[in-house]
Each structure stands twice: as C-alpha cells, then as structure tokens.
Amino acid sequence: MVSSKDVAKHAGVSQTTVSRVLNTPHLVKKPTVDKVMASIDELNYIPNGHARSLVQNKTNTIALLSGPLHNPFFVDTTQAIVKYANDKGYRVNVQFVNDQKLNEAYASAVENKVDGIIMSCILIDDPIFEKFERMDLPFITYNRKHKMNKHFVEIDNFEAGYMSAKHMIELGHKEIAWIGGPLTVSTFNNRYDGFLQAMKDYKHPLSEDYVIQTDTSKQDITKAFNEMLTLRQPPTAFCAATDSIAMNLIDDASKANLSVPNDLSVIGIDNVDITSHSLIQLTTIGSISEQNLGYLAIRELIEMIENKKNSCVKITESVKVFNRNTTKAFQ
Amino acid sequence: MVSSKDVAKHAGVSQTTVSRVLNTPHLVKKPTVDKVMASIDELNYIPNGHARSLVQNKTNTIALLSGPLHNPFFVDTTQAIVKYANDKGYRVNVQFVNDQKLNEAYASAVENKVDGIIMSCILIDDPIFEKFERMDLPFITYNRKHKMNKHFVEIDNFEAGYMSAKHMIELGHKEIAWIGGPLTVSTFNNRYDGFLQAMKDYKHPLSEDYVIQTDTSKQDITKAFNEMLTLRQPPTAFCAATDSIAMNLIDDASKANLSVPNDLSVIGIDNVDITSHSLIQLTTIGSISEQNLGYLAIRELIEMIENKKNSCVKITESVKVFNRNTTKAFQ
DNA sequence: TCGTAAAATGGTTACGTATTCATTTAAAGG
DNA sequence: CCTTTAAATGAATACGTAACCATTTTACGA
C-alpha cells in the first residue's frame, strides 16, 4: 500500500507537503506542486480515507436505513437520496432494516462514524430516538415520525387517509375496507385515523370486519384480502394504507378473478412513480410536491451537517388525490 | 468522544485488555470481562471503525456500483445484494453510477478501502478493468462483462436475444423491431447478436429501420418508438433488449392509443420481479435460476473476500421464455 | 514448598493522515 | 545591504484501535 510518506520520499519533500498539495495547494509553490503530483501519478497513490477520518472526525458518509425495495416507495426515495448525497460528495451506506434490527443498524452507523443518518424505519414510541438525540449526530426520519415530533419529513398522513375514505364514499361505495399496517407506526396510525374521521364525518357505518392491520408482507395482505372475500357482504372498495399494499391487493383480486375497478375499487396512498405507468394507473393520494420525501429529507440532513444548524426539521407536505383507473362509482 | 482508553481508565485496566474483551474475550478472566463490559455500558462506548480499519486493513464494507433504480432490474439486484451482504456482516456503499462517472466511483471505493467491489456498469472495452486487476482488490461484475472475460455473472445474453426474435417469428410477425442500448455494453451487444442470428437462421428479412440502439433513457426510447410508428410499414412486434425498455415501450404504445398485445406485441429480457405482477404480465426472457444475478454475484464476491481465492468467476446462466400477456400471434 | 508452564494482563508501537508549531527561504522596504 | 515580514517547507504529534512482545499472576505437578 503506497502512502503519502512514499510519495514524499519519491518527490523529495516532506509528508506534510504532500498533504498540503492535496488539501491546500495554494500554500505550496507551483514547481513543488507539479513535482508531487507527478509522484502521485507515478506511484498510483490514493489517500486512505480512514486515516483521514480518524484525524478529522469527518467521513463524508451518510447512513441510509431504508425499508425494503419490494415496496416501491423505497425505490423512489432510495434513488433520490443516494443521487442527491453522491452529487454533494457524500457516500451512502444503505441498509434495508426491519424494526427489530434498527438497534444493530444504529450501532453500525455510529461505529462507522457517519456524518448523519437518514431513516424511514422508526416507531412512534421507539426508545432509540433518545439515543439519537443524546449523540450529537445529525439525523432525520422520512415518511414516519416519532412521538417527540421532531426531525421528520412526512406527508399529511391524516389528510391522506381522510381523502382516501372520502373518495370511496363519494363514489357511492357502501362496503369500504381498510387494509393498513401496524399502528405502532406513525404513517399507518395517522392514515387510519384520517380514514376513521372521514367515515365518521360522512356518517358512514363501518364494520370491524372491514378493517385489517397487516404486517405489510405480501402473504399477510393476501390472507387479509381472502378473508374479506369470505364475508357475507364483501367490501366493494379497498382503501389501502400504501400504494404497495394497493398493488398487492390488485394482484390478489386478479388471482381471485375479480376485475379492478369493475368488481372492486382500490385506492392507495403515496403516489409512487410506478403507479402512473399506463399498465398500472393506480388511483392514489400523494404529495402535491414534485419532490419525494427522500429528496426533501436528504436535502435537510445535508443542510444540518454542513451548517451545523440544529434546526428542528418538521415538514408535513400537503396531499391531493391522483384520480386514475382503479376506482369507479358503485353500480 | 469516548475511546477505549477512557473505558480502560474507568475499569482500571489497560487499553489492550479492553480491546481483548471485545475481540478475544476467551483470553480474559471472567471478572475482568464483566468489569470492562460494565464500563462500556456505562460510558456508552462504541469502537471507532476507522481506527480499526486503519490497523487491520479490513473494513467490512463493499462498494456497490449499480445502475439507477428506475430500471427495475437494479431494484431486484440492489435489494438482493444489500440484504445478502448485510446478513454476512458487511456494510454496503451504494452508488448509482453512469458510465462517465465510473472512474470517480472507483477512486472513492479505493480511497474508502472497501473489501470488495460489485458492479454492473462496465463497458466491454473499459480501460478501468486493468486498474481493478492491478489493485489486489476482489471485484465482480454482474449483468455486464468485460472483454477480458473474467469476474462476471451474466445470463446467456446471446441466447436471450435469439429466443426473443424466435418467439416473435414463431408468432407469425413479419415486421419485427429491435430496441436496444449501446453496443459498447456486453449485454446489449450479445443480445443484439442473438437477435440477428435468429433472424438469419429463420431467413427473416430485417430492415435497418427496424433496429434502434437507444441510450436507454425514457425520452430516447419514446423518440425511437414514435419514429418507428411513422414508417410506411410500422413494426407489429417489438423485441426490447431489457424489461425496462419493454415497459417504457408499452407505456408509449398506450399513449399512442395502441393496445398491447392486440395492436402490437412486446417482449422483454431479464424477467425482473415486477413483470409478473397481474397488471403487467410482460412476456420476457429470463434466467432459469430462482436467484437473480445480483445475488449470485455478491455470493461469489464474499466468497472471494473471505477465502482469498483468486478464483476466476465466470458464470453464465441459461435462459427460458416466460410467456405472458404482451405478445400474441399476428392477425 | 518450589519450579515450571500456562494464563492473564500491560507497555509500546504501527497504521496513514491532518494539524500545530518551528524553521528555513524568499520578498519587500528603507 | 540589512532588517522585517511573508511565504514555503519540515518535524513532531494526535487520532483510536489491534498486534506484538514483555511481564506478572495463577495453576499444577513433583
């Protein structure tokens, strides 16, 4: 391994000068710079980032703790986050974390001395939030948020759930189902609350049988869907807590020989990129902003890192309905 | 920042002992281990990975140079790669690289002293390949390969292109188009060669107008598609070099009020996960293996890293047709 | 009880860089 | 030509860990 000392010897200067050539060349005479650069080229020298990090306590690395990519929401956000961070000169350590492994991922991030952490996976009540606050480590959550109500970028989840139910009610559906995820997660919790509020405001009856909180796995959603089909009066409209769930439901419907939207209507939330594909055309609720939550969050995080502002980010984007082809008036 | 020295002082032992407690606890007496662990907990000590990497010359980090996630192929592979690597205890530095920025990404990976590099983006003729070989750094390419014909995991691209054309010919199509990517890339090159060979073997005439090599961007594909539509005799069948291109073509067709497969047939290559969704049902050519190329590649890479085998990985997976709903007999 | 081997622990150093401080060299001003 | 100041360079050190070698403590058999 060729080090800056080797370069120094080769160029007949001190290691200090080599370091200066790379970091503050204006403090070095032109001929010296040339000499050193020539040696660097000749020896194929590449500085050791770990040694630098050790002394500078700065790594130019960000940890991304994302959900899995089979959820298209995380496809959009991961792409946006990695691209933006790379453009700004940061490396990104990506991990696809489930809630159980968050602690491990956290330790790994700290051990690696990352400059900041951007993550989706946090529970409303997560005790790890305090750990983050105690560390003097910039971090932000996107999509989900913690009960402390700080350091987050989200959409207006309550309003999204509300609009979702309202949409189905206004289409004349009577049997409206909710397929959500664990209520320990802010997104699911608030979206469901919005859904309930709309049902209440519109005096729409809601049977317990029509509400299922899944663990968001494909199998669990399929199970939930098939259970609903066995009801005496199966739902004609499905409000899915996320586009990912909605797309799974549509797949399940197809396998049960049911046509969407003719036999049943499905609406999602998130407006992920793929839903606008001509083959999908999922009706959904999403942010009015062009930028996805990952982009907004990484922008804020890097701002925090570089300007040391301990600004308390709290961003909630407004939402609207994207009316496409998976919902239809009843009858 | 609390260091192992602080822990040592707090526990009344030497720094060496602290290090031993964490790495080789069987060499330390039980009471001492307990004492040190207590101090570690109390002080919230987390070891500094950079300092460790510096002395051990091992980072437990892998660099992934992937294509962008709006290509669903990279969604599948990125998910598989990151998951497998994490399970094996490696962090993954993800970068979405275009061919121009490969050199930068390479430097960043070396600077960061990663244990290995897994990448998709390499040109047949890429001079960077030699750099990699000169470095004593395990690396592997998936999907694409270099002309040196080493360190790769791919599908049988020639056969895939061949089957693609054969499929359309056997369905009775006369005007068969090829929409591919730059021939400087092994995948596109070999798939196109296979396509040509099938046309030749079946004595099927092929007009130059029916062949376009795009830069695989959405706009460029749309442009190519619309140009084909203006031909005196537009194609009735489109062989797309990738599923990503195929899905874009279908979107374009829809926007041109053309129905797939009624007005035109489209076949892809790769068999990415999403193509089997009931809403998509893309006919495509893909590996006979359950595991995707990313998985196969990361498995090999980690094997190389851990067993120091400089084994020359050369894996070419056989392919088959996945006959779904986007192709149909002519007339 | 002693001697010897094994177990347990500690002192010191290397890893490769940036930084601080000291020194030399060049430039400028009278 | 000498003095003062700025520019350019070098020597020494810190960062936090693992590894190497040395030393102390313990266990065990005679």
XYZ file of C-alpha atoms (C1' of nucleotides) in Angstrom:
722
model
C 0.000 0.000 0.000
C 1.537 3.266 -1.134
C 1.184 6.036 1.448
C 1.773 9.753 1.450
C 5.152 9.060 3.006
C 6.155 7.041 -0.033
C 5.053 9.874 -2.262
C 7.024 12.307 -0.114
C 10.187 10.263 -0.372
C 9.757 9.820 -4.101
C 9.234 13.531 -4.637
C 11.941 14.559 -2.204
C 9.653 16.527 0.076
C 8.057 16.020 3.469
C 4.808 14.145 4.075
C 3.364 17.422 5.267
C 3.931 18.946 1.870
C 2.206 16.045 0.141
C -0.792 16.547 2.367
C -0.745 20.238 1.570
C -0.577 19.649 -2.154
C -3.786 17.668 -1.913
C -5.678 19.856 0.509
C -4.315 23.400 0.349
C -2.302 23.643 -2.869
C -2.300 27.459 -2.756
C 0.118 27.210 0.150
C 2.654 25.341 -1.977
C 4.973 26.690 -4.675
C 3.969 25.753 -8.192
C 7.074 23.679 -9.020
C 6.661 21.705 -5.801
C 3.020 21.006 -6.580
C 3.984 19.710 -10.000
C 6.729 17.526 -8.592
C 4.426 15.990 -6.011
C 1.567 15.487 -8.437
C 3.938 13.690 -10.767
C 4.960 11.326 -7.983
C 1.334 10.745 -7.042
C 0.539 9.764 -10.600
C 3.580 7.604 -10.980
C 3.024 5.699 -7.752
C -0.737 5.478 -8.254
C -1.249 6.977 -4.837
C -4.769 7.192 -3.433
C -5.152 8.651 0.056
C -6.501 6.467 2.822
C -9.921 7.731 3.806
C -9.892 6.003 7.172
C -6.710 7.675 8.289
C -8.198 10.994 7.253
C -11.474 10.304 9.019
C -9.588 9.337 12.131
C -7.887 12.684 12.441
C -10.624 14.877 11.007
C -13.583 13.173 12.621
C -15.482 13.574 9.357
C -16.272 10.770 6.974
C -18.339 12.206 4.143
C -20.583 9.230 4.631
C -24.280 9.086 5.403
C -26.163 6.064 6.661
C -29.464 5.331 4.991
C -31.750 2.997 6.905
C -34.476 2.257 4.395
C -37.351 -0.147 4.088
C -37.051 -2.949 1.512
C -37.162 -2.231 -2.205
C -40.071 -4.523 -2.923
C -42.017 -1.600 -1.565
C -41.850 0.853 -4.482
C -41.945 3.801 -2.108
C -38.424 2.945 -1.057
C -37.342 2.580 -4.658
C -38.202 6.206 -5.331
C -36.747 7.523 -2.109
C -33.554 5.465 -2.160
C -32.805 6.574 -5.699
C -33.383 10.220 -4.789
C -31.401 10.065 -1.571
C -28.353 8.302 -2.961
C -28.237 10.501 -6.017
C -28.509 13.751 -4.107
C -25.980 12.706 -1.491
C -23.485 11.500 -4.083
C -23.833 14.739 -6.007
C -22.996 16.584 -2.815
C -19.898 14.441 -2.307
C -21.217 12.017 0.283
C -21.037 8.256 0.201
C -24.171 6.457 1.304
C -24.260 3.324 3.398
C -27.537 1.637 2.586
C -29.240 -0.848 4.844
C -32.671 -2.356 4.431
C -33.775 -2.544 8.003
C -36.755 -4.038 9.702
C -37.866 -2.635 13.006
C -36.173 -5.371 15.016
C -32.768 -4.720 13.567
C -32.818 -0.969 13.986
C -30.570 -1.097 17.044
C -27.937 -3.062 15.195
C -28.065 -0.698 12.262
C -27.721 2.224 14.610
C -24.622 0.780 16.252
C -23.121 0.073 12.856
C -23.731 3.661 11.791
C -22.145 5.111 14.908
C -19.217 2.726 14.747
C -18.637 3.858 11.229
C -18.720 7.469 12.387
C -21.106 8.574 9.691
C -21.780 12.285 9.361
C -25.532 11.813 9.520
C -28.350 9.290 9.489
C -31.444 9.326 7.343
C -34.026 6.715 8.061
C -37.557 5.659 7.479
C -37.942 2.858 9.949
C -38.847 4.251 13.337
C -41.754 3.516 15.604
C -43.834 6.204 17.256
C -42.596 5.047 20.622
C -39.093 3.971 19.659
C -36.684 4.328 22.611
C -33.835 4.636 20.123
C -34.929 8.186 19.377
C -33.445 9.386 22.644
C -30.161 7.710 21.844
C -30.019 9.682 18.638
C -30.729 12.900 20.408
C -28.029 12.258 23.008
C -25.479 11.533 20.327
C -24.504 14.772 18.700
C -25.303 13.218 15.350
C -27.491 14.859 12.711
C -30.406 12.623 11.791
C -33.768 12.825 10.155
C -36.658 10.471 9.573
C -38.677 10.486 6.377
C -42.152 9.112 5.903
C -42.507 8.047 9.520
C -42.071 10.193 12.583
C -41.517 9.787 16.298
C -43.853 10.954 19.032
C -41.294 13.584 20.024
C -42.447 15.299 16.834
C -39.013 16.376 15.661
C -36.597 15.729 12.800
C -39.069 14.436 10.241
C -40.363 14.891 6.733
C -43.758 13.369 6.036
C -46.904 13.820 4.032
C -50.102 14.849 5.763
C -50.997 11.289 6.641
C -54.225 12.073 8.425
C -55.495 14.047 5.469
C -54.379 11.284 3.100
C -56.403 8.689 4.990
C -59.318 11.087 5.128
C -59.263 11.771 1.386
C -58.966 8.075 0.701
C -62.197 7.256 2.531
C -63.926 10.351 1.217
C -63.075 9.337 -2.333
C -64.740 5.963 -1.934
C -67.750 7.368 -0.122
C -68.323 9.932 -2.829
C -68.154 7.186 -5.440
C -71.149 5.643 -3.708
C -69.478 2.640 -2.148
C -71.161 1.183 0.906
C -68.798 -1.593 1.980
C -65.457 0.132 2.354
C -62.476 -1.741 3.724
C -59.227 -0.505 5.258
C -56.069 -2.544 4.787
C -53.325 -0.963 6.848
C -50.168 -1.737 8.749
C -49.113 -1.768 12.401
C -50.491 1.171 14.368
C -47.179 1.486 16.177
C -46.027 3.306 13.054
C -46.971 6.946 12.638
C -47.831 6.617 8.967
C -50.318 3.800 9.441
C -51.636 5.290 12.637
C -52.391 8.712 11.221
C -53.696 7.447 7.916
C -56.075 5.141 9.709
C -57.218 7.946 11.997
C -57.944 10.063 8.938
C -59.876 7.192 7.406
C -61.959 6.795 10.566
C -62.632 10.509 10.811
C -63.955 10.634 7.263
C -66.239 7.683 7.910
C -67.496 9.482 10.995
C -67.919 12.871 9.312
C -69.892 11.304 6.488
C -71.861 9.153 8.948
C -70.748 6.068 7.108
C -71.152 2.808 9.016
C -68.001 0.791 9.469
C -67.880 -2.839 10.446
C -64.865 -4.183 12.293
C -64.703 -6.929 9.710
C -63.696 -4.350 7.136
C -60.593 -3.215 8.942
C -57.372 -5.189 8.982
C -53.967 -4.033 10.121
C -51.448 -6.344 8.426
C -47.728 -6.672 8.839
C -47.466 -5.396 5.220
C -45.949 -8.641 3.941
C -47.350 -9.963 0.696
C -48.623 -13.143 2.318
C -50.335 -11.278 5.120
C -52.078 -8.936 2.715
C -53.249 -11.842 0.594
C -54.576 -13.548 3.687
C -56.406 -10.395 4.743
C -57.890 -9.957 1.276
C -59.117 -13.518 1.028
C -60.668 -13.316 4.467
C -62.641 -10.280 3.395
C -63.914 -12.127 0.352
C -65.490 -14.765 2.591
C -67.613 -12.210 4.433
C -71.360 -12.354 3.894
C -71.098 -8.897 2.351
C -67.598 -8.484 0.931
C -66.285 -4.936 0.504
C -66.597 -3.269 -2.879
C -63.950 -0.683 -2.099
C -60.498 -1.077 -0.591
C -58.627 1.792 0.959
C -55.018 0.642 1.149
C -52.678 2.402 3.535
C -49.920 2.437 0.914
C -49.525 2.018 -2.832
C -47.513 -1.089 -2.129
C -50.463 -2.655 -0.311
C -52.814 -1.463 -3.035
C -50.765 -3.100 -5.755
C -50.680 -6.339 -3.806
C -54.448 -6.198 -3.388
C -54.938 -5.728 -7.101
C -52.715 -8.721 -7.736
C -54.777 -10.749 -5.267
C -58.012 -9.594 -6.875
C -56.789 -10.683 -10.256
C -55.911 -14.091 -8.900
C -59.427 -14.334 -7.481
C -60.775 -13.498 -10.939
C -62.029 -10.145 -9.826
C -61.604 -7.138 -12.052
C -60.403 -3.779 -10.801
C -62.192 -1.377 -10.971
C -65.243 -3.207 -12.330
C -65.735 -5.660 -9.492
C -63.981 -3.663 -6.838
C -62.253 -0.340 -6.389
C -58.810 0.120 -4.886
C -57.093 3.325 -3.814
C -53.566 3.690 -2.457
C -51.521 6.329 -0.677
C -48.056 7.660 -1.588
C -48.315 8.177 -5.347
C -45.084 6.303 -6.038
C -43.622 6.719 -9.502
C -44.674 3.386 -10.911
C -48.356 3.937 -10.194
C -48.549 6.353 -13.112
C -47.389 3.703 -15.601
C -50.041 3.064 -18.233
C -50.320 -0.559 -17.149
C -50.996 0.338 -13.539
C -52.810 3.658 -13.342
C -53.451 3.354 -9.646
C -55.725 5.920 -8.074
C -53.869 7.208 -5.046
C -53.266 10.070 -2.645
C -49.880 11.768 -2.751
C -47.870 14.864 -2.042
C -48.613 17.985 -4.029
C -44.859 18.456 -4.283
C -42.869 17.201 -7.250
C -40.044 16.033 -4.979
C -40.402 12.851 -2.999
C -39.944 12.661 0.753
C -36.492 11.109 0.458
C -35.261 14.060 -1.530
C -36.690 16.580 0.894
C -35.186 14.718 3.826
C -31.676 14.286 2.453
C -31.613 17.936 1.480
C -32.427 18.904 5.044
C -29.964 16.429 6.507
C -27.035 17.674 4.461
C -28.010 21.203 5.351
C -27.834 20.200 9.010
C -24.468 18.514 8.554
C -22.837 21.347 6.708
C -24.256 24.308 8.555
C -24.311 22.748 11.996
C -27.730 24.244 12.379
C -29.511 22.192 14.972
C -32.672 23.347 13.310
C -35.610 21.195 14.233
C -36.928 19.984 10.901
C -40.671 19.422 10.878
C -42.048 19.176 7.378
C -45.516 17.965 6.516
C -46.411 18.072 2.835
C -49.984 18.628 1.722
C -51.665 15.928 -0.319
C -54.153 15.571 -3.133
C -55.980 12.809 -4.998
C -54.441 11.397 -8.146
C -57.530 10.099 -9.846
C -56.650 7.257 -12.157
C -58.188 3.947 -13.194
C -58.515 1.676 -10.172
C -61.569 3.258 -8.613
C -65.059 3.589 -10.069
C -68.531 4.635 -8.952
C -70.510 1.856 -7.287
C -73.111 0.129 -9.535
C -15.816 11.006 22.001
C -15.282 8.155 24.421
C -12.420 5.866 23.417
C -11.150 2.502 24.571
C -8.617 4.362 26.673
C -11.422 6.036 28.587
C -13.034 2.680 29.152
C -9.695 1.275 30.305
C -9.197 4.044 32.810
C -12.750 3.721 34.083
C -12.413 -0.039 34.512
C -8.903 0.121 35.926
C -7.325 -1.994 33.201
C -5.141 -1.358 30.163
C -6.437 -0.388 26.743
C -5.097 -3.689 25.488
C -7.433 -5.541 27.816
C -10.409 -3.550 26.623
C -9.546 -4.480 23.070
C -9.239 -8.108 24.102
C -12.579 -8.111 25.871
C -14.207 -7.072 22.610
C -12.266 -9.266 20.224
C -10.919 -12.289 22.086
C -12.834 -12.487 25.365
C -11.745 -16.084 25.970
C -8.289 -14.718 26.727
C -9.621 -12.605 29.578
C -10.701 -13.683 33.073
C -14.432 -13.627 33.640
C -14.454 -10.943 36.381
C -12.321 -8.672 34.211
C -14.660 -9.126 31.265
C -17.606 -8.186 33.438
C -15.845 -5.151 34.829
C -14.936 -3.901 31.368
C -18.351 -4.600 29.893
C -19.900 -2.641 32.731
C -17.689 0.327 31.947
C -18.511 0.035 28.253
C -22.194 0.163 29.014
C -21.876 2.970 31.475
C -19.794 5.152 29.181
C -21.823 4.243 26.091
C -18.642 3.251 24.333
C -18.772 2.290 20.663
C -15.468 1.402 18.982
C -14.206 3.562 16.152
C -14.396 1.587 12.951
C -11.916 3.806 11.135
C -9.197 3.279 13.668
C -9.790 -0.435 13.426
C -9.763 -0.397 9.644
C -6.539 1.549 9.685
C -4.674 -1.085 11.634
C -6.431 -4.143 10.268
C -6.675 -3.087 6.666
C -10.178 -4.551 6.578
C -13.345 -2.528 6.511
C -16.255 -4.961 6.274
C -17.549 -2.691 3.578
C -18.412 -3.467 -0.015
C -18.915 -0.920 -2.768
C -21.911 -1.454 -4.997
C -21.811 0.443 -8.264
C -25.297 -0.083 -9.617
C -27.405 1.314 -12.410
C -30.305 3.597 -11.457
C -33.388 2.251 -9.713
C -35.828 3.458 -12.322
C -34.603 0.369 -14.130
C -36.384 -2.403 -12.231
C -33.528 -4.795 -12.883
C -31.438 -2.805 -10.438
C -34.240 -2.776 -7.913
C -34.154 -6.567 -7.723
C -30.382 -6.848 -7.698
C -29.745 -4.000 -5.258
C -32.200 -5.454 -2.788
C -30.616 -8.903 -3.066
C -27.058 -7.620 -2.851
C -27.543 -5.340 0.136
C -29.548 -7.928 2.026
C -27.065 -10.730 1.478
C -24.069 -8.569 2.302
C -25.661 -7.187 5.454
C -26.566 -10.670 6.603
C -22.920 -11.618 6.179
C -21.836 -8.639 8.263
C -20.807 -6.252 5.513
C -21.860 -2.687 5.047
C -22.677 -1.677 1.506
C -21.775 1.628 -0.063
C -24.265 2.153 -2.843
C -23.681 4.406 -5.792
C -25.846 4.798 -8.855
C -23.243 5.294 -11.496
C -23.398 6.156 -15.123
C -20.559 5.095 -17.362
C -18.929 8.506 -17.289
C -18.620 8.599 -13.552
C -17.195 5.131 -13.149
C -13.679 6.418 -12.600
C -14.784 8.705 -9.817
C -16.707 5.902 -8.162
C -13.698 3.663 -8.438
C -11.434 6.194 -6.737
C -13.969 6.680 -3.991
C -14.122 2.933 -3.415
C -10.362 2.572 -3.236
C -9.992 5.613 -1.018
C -12.502 4.098 1.307
C -10.519 0.854 1.335
C -13.536 -1.333 0.689
C -13.048 -5.074 0.905
C -14.564 -5.670 -2.499
C -16.415 -4.081 -5.383
C -19.528 -5.361 -7.091
C -20.675 -3.500 -10.140
C -22.885 -3.613 -13.117
C -21.682 -0.636 -15.055
C -18.711 -1.612 -17.159
C -18.103 -1.340 -20.870
C -16.747 -4.179 -22.952
C -13.638 -2.150 -23.624
C -13.373 -0.321 -20.340
C -9.756 0.547 -19.521
C -10.680 0.618 -15.854
C -10.766 -3.157 -15.844
C -6.982 -3.305 -15.837
C -6.829 -0.927 -12.902
C -9.009 -3.314 -10.958
C -6.836 -6.260 -11.826
C -3.680 -4.414 -10.794
C -5.219 -3.491 -7.470
C -5.307 -6.567 -5.309
C -8.973 -5.902 -4.741
C -11.691 -8.525 -5.156
C -14.296 -7.394 -7.653
C -17.023 -8.822 -9.798
C -19.356 -7.529 -12.467
C -22.938 -8.671 -12.735
C -25.140 -8.440 -15.788
C -22.427 -6.897 -17.954
C -18.980 -8.268 -18.602
C -15.639 -7.059 -19.889
C -13.872 -8.351 -22.969
C -11.240 -9.934 -20.718
C -13.993 -12.432 -19.973
C -13.332 -12.694 -16.259
C -15.026 -11.916 -12.956
C -18.617 -11.827 -14.180
C -22.063 -13.249 -13.608
C -24.464 -12.900 -16.521
C -27.348 -14.558 -18.262
C -26.830 -16.117 -21.653
C -27.420 -12.874 -23.474
C -26.930 -14.194 -26.965
C -29.463 -16.947 -26.370
C -31.850 -14.451 -24.789
C -31.744 -12.244 -27.880
C -32.123 -15.297 -30.070
C -35.181 -16.585 -28.187
C -36.690 -13.135 -28.262
C -36.615 -12.961 -32.057
C -37.590 -16.606 -32.424
C -40.612 -16.039 -30.221
C -41.891 -13.247 -32.443
C -41.122 -15.100 -35.664
C -42.992 -18.161 -34.491
C -45.972 -15.991 -33.618
C -46.105 -15.079 -37.279
C -44.921 -11.497 -37.061
C -43.353 -10.055 -40.183
C -42.247 -6.580 -39.105
C -40.087 -7.194 -36.059
C -38.235 -4.340 -34.425
C -35.240 -4.318 -32.080
C -34.957 -1.582 -29.474
C -31.640 -1.923 -27.723
C -28.923 0.024 -25.989
C -25.330 0.997 -26.732
C -23.346 -1.818 -28.322
C -20.350 -0.851 -26.205
C -22.087 -2.788 -23.463
C -21.811 -6.578 -23.454
C -25.443 -7.157 -22.588
C -26.818 -5.112 -25.457
C -24.141 -6.335 -27.812
C -24.706 -10.021 -27.222
C -28.475 -9.778 -27.070
C -28.498 -7.959 -30.375
C -26.182 -10.525 -31.907
C -28.544 -13.268 -30.787
C -31.465 -11.379 -32.269
C -29.642 -11.023 -35.585
C -28.659 -14.685 -35.646
C -32.244 -15.799 -35.158
C -33.426 -13.556 -37.961
C -30.740 -15.052 -40.141
C -31.410 -18.668 -39.164
C -35.100 -18.253 -39.881
C -34.337 -16.343 -43.073
C -36.382 -13.458 -41.802
C -35.812 -10.163 -43.621
C -34.724 -7.291 -41.402
C -34.850 -3.655 -42.397
C -32.416 -1.215 -40.837
C -35.386 0.963 -39.999
C -36.499 -1.614 -37.502
C -33.348 -1.504 -35.427
C -32.587 1.280 -32.978
C -29.922 1.362 -30.324
C -31.010 3.965 -27.768
C -29.259 5.391 -24.738
C -31.946 3.628 -22.660
C -33.358 6.872 -21.306
C -37.130 7.160 -21.282
C -37.125 10.086 -23.675
C -34.844 8.335 -26.113
C -36.978 5.214 -26.147
C -40.120 7.246 -26.695
C -38.418 9.023 -29.581
C -37.350 5.713 -31.099
C -40.832 4.279 -30.728
C -42.535 7.251 -32.310
C -40.111 7.211 -35.208
C -40.969 3.611 -35.910
C -44.665 4.466 -35.959
C -44.090 6.893 -38.810
C -42.643 4.193 -41.050
C -44.650 3.167 -44.101
C -44.920 -0.282 -42.579
C -44.623 0.066 -38.789
C -43.467 -2.972 -36.828
C -46.074 -5.227 -35.255
C -43.588 -6.792 -32.856
C -41.006 -5.165 -30.604
C -38.095 -7.066 -29.180
C -36.824 -4.935 -26.316
C -33.308 -5.511 -25.068
C -34.472 -5.211 -21.450
C -37.694 -5.367 -19.470
C -37.152 -1.746 -18.572
C -37.191 -0.783 -22.246
C -40.174 -3.062 -22.859
C -42.193 -1.410 -20.121
C -41.365 2.001 -21.486
C -42.472 0.900 -24.955
C -45.768 -0.346 -23.584
C -46.281 2.988 -21.892
C -45.529 4.752 -25.171
C -47.894 2.456 -27.059
C -50.651 3.228 -24.630
C -50.087 6.943 -25.081
C -50.321 6.412 -28.841
C -53.640 4.648 -28.293
C -52.232 1.311 -29.307
C -53.144 -1.789 -27.390
C -50.616 -4.398 -26.313
C -50.808 -7.207 -27.380
C -53.752 -6.565 -29.738
C -52.167 -3.887 -31.898
C -48.583 -4.812 -31.231
C -46.556 -7.385 -29.344
C -43.748 -6.573 -26.939
C -41.209 -8.910 -25.385
C -38.522 -8.020 -22.857
C -35.410 -9.611 -21.439
C -34.445 -10.042 -17.749
C -37.673 -11.260 -16.182
C -37.493 -8.712 -13.381
C -39.823 -9.307 -10.447
C -42.404 -6.709 -11.302
C -43.108 -8.142 -14.741
C -45.051 -10.981 -13.151
C -47.488 -8.608 -11.467
C -51.022 -9.215 -12.706
C -51.229 -5.679 -14.057
C -48.102 -6.093 -16.157
C -47.705 -9.690 -17.233
C -44.842 -8.930 -19.546
C -43.649 -11.725 -21.786
C -39.919 -11.881 -21.336
C -36.772 -13.997 -21.390
C -35.047 -14.662 -18.117
C -32.730 -16.880 -16.141
C -33.880 -20.390 -15.329
C -32.452 -19.814 -11.856
C -34.598 -18.586 -8.990
C -31.829 -16.310 -7.780
C -31.138 -13.050 -9.538
C -27.750 -12.062 -10.888
C -27.055 -9.685 -8.033
C -27.457 -12.476 -5.525
C -25.203 -14.833 -7.441
C -22.573 -12.132 -7.803
C -22.481 -10.980 -4.184
C -22.264 -14.569 -3.050
C -19.221 -15.085 -5.219
C -17.659 -11.811 -4.187
C -17.906 -12.510 -0.487
C -16.523 -15.971 -1.121
C -13.553 -14.322 -2.826
C -13.079 -11.854 0.013
C -13.225 -14.396 2.776
C -11.351 -17.256 1.231
C -8.813 -15.199 -0.648
C -9.408 -17.490 -3.587
C -8.472 -15.588 -6.653
C -10.842 -17.881 -8.455
C -11.852 -16.526 -11.819
C -15.617 -16.355 -11.637
C -17.308 -16.890 -14.985
C -20.978 -17.658 -14.619
C -23.469 -17.636 -17.467
C -27.000 -18.626 -16.531
C -29.235 -20.365 -19.030
C -32.452 -18.640 -20.057
C -36.005 -19.518 -20.990
C -39.132 -17.764 -22.221
C -41.668 -16.527 -19.687
C -44.744 -16.488 -21.836
C -47.190 -13.947 -20.502
C -49.640 -11.460 -21.937
C -47.808 -8.882 -24.011
C -47.224 -10.966 -27.126
C -49.789 -12.518 -29.427
C -49.914 -14.284 -32.781
C -50.048 -11.942 -35.772
C -53.526 -11.490 -37.314
C 7.491 -25.747 49.002
C 9.297 -24.942 44.862
C 9.721 -24.910 39.859
C 7.630 -24.626 35.541
C 4.292 -23.992 32.264
C 0.160 -21.668 31.165
C -2.927 -17.973 31.729
C -3.754 -13.172 32.191
C -2.503 -8.593 31.700
C 0.173 -4.454 30.442
C 3.509 -1.411 27.699
C 4.655 0.031 23.307
C 4.209 0.541 18.518
C 2.182 0.838 13.782
C -1.470 2.113 10.735
C -1.737 6.947 7.306
C -3.322 11.165 7.551
C -4.014 16.316 9.032
C -2.538 19.702 12.115
C 0.303 22.501 15.093
C 4.419 24.595 15.747
C 9.059 25.583 14.374
C 12.311 26.614 10.911
C 14.100 27.999 6.619
C 13.740 30.644 2.441
C 12.211 34.382 -0.310
C 10.424 39.058 -0.833
C 9.948 43.757 0.309
C 11.143 48.143 2.223
C 14.340 51.587 3.833
C 22.970 45.789 2.292
C 20.477 44.925 6.195
C 16.027 44.342 8.576
C 11.393 42.954 8.763
C 7.661 40.299 7.112
C 5.588 36.891 4.458
C 5.875 32.631 2.051
C 7.262 27.904 1.904
C 8.604 23.849 3.985
C 9.622 20.411 7.592
C 9.486 17.931 12.220
C 6.700 16.171 15.620
C 2.259 14.762 17.278
C -2.607 13.132 17.714
C -6.453 10.390 16.193
C -8.226 5.161 18.317
C -7.502 0.739 17.561
C -5.127 -4.083 17.145
C -0.956 -6.559 17.441
C 3.404 -7.697 19.177
C 6.296 -8.519 22.856
C 7.229 -8.378 27.784
C 5.842 -9.057 32.304
C 3.097 -10.587 36.084
C -0.054 -13.831 38.085
C -2.071 -18.305 38.581
C -2.279 -23.320 38.405
C -0.316 -27.594 38.768
C 2.783 -31.435 39.413
C 6.764 -33.194 41.813
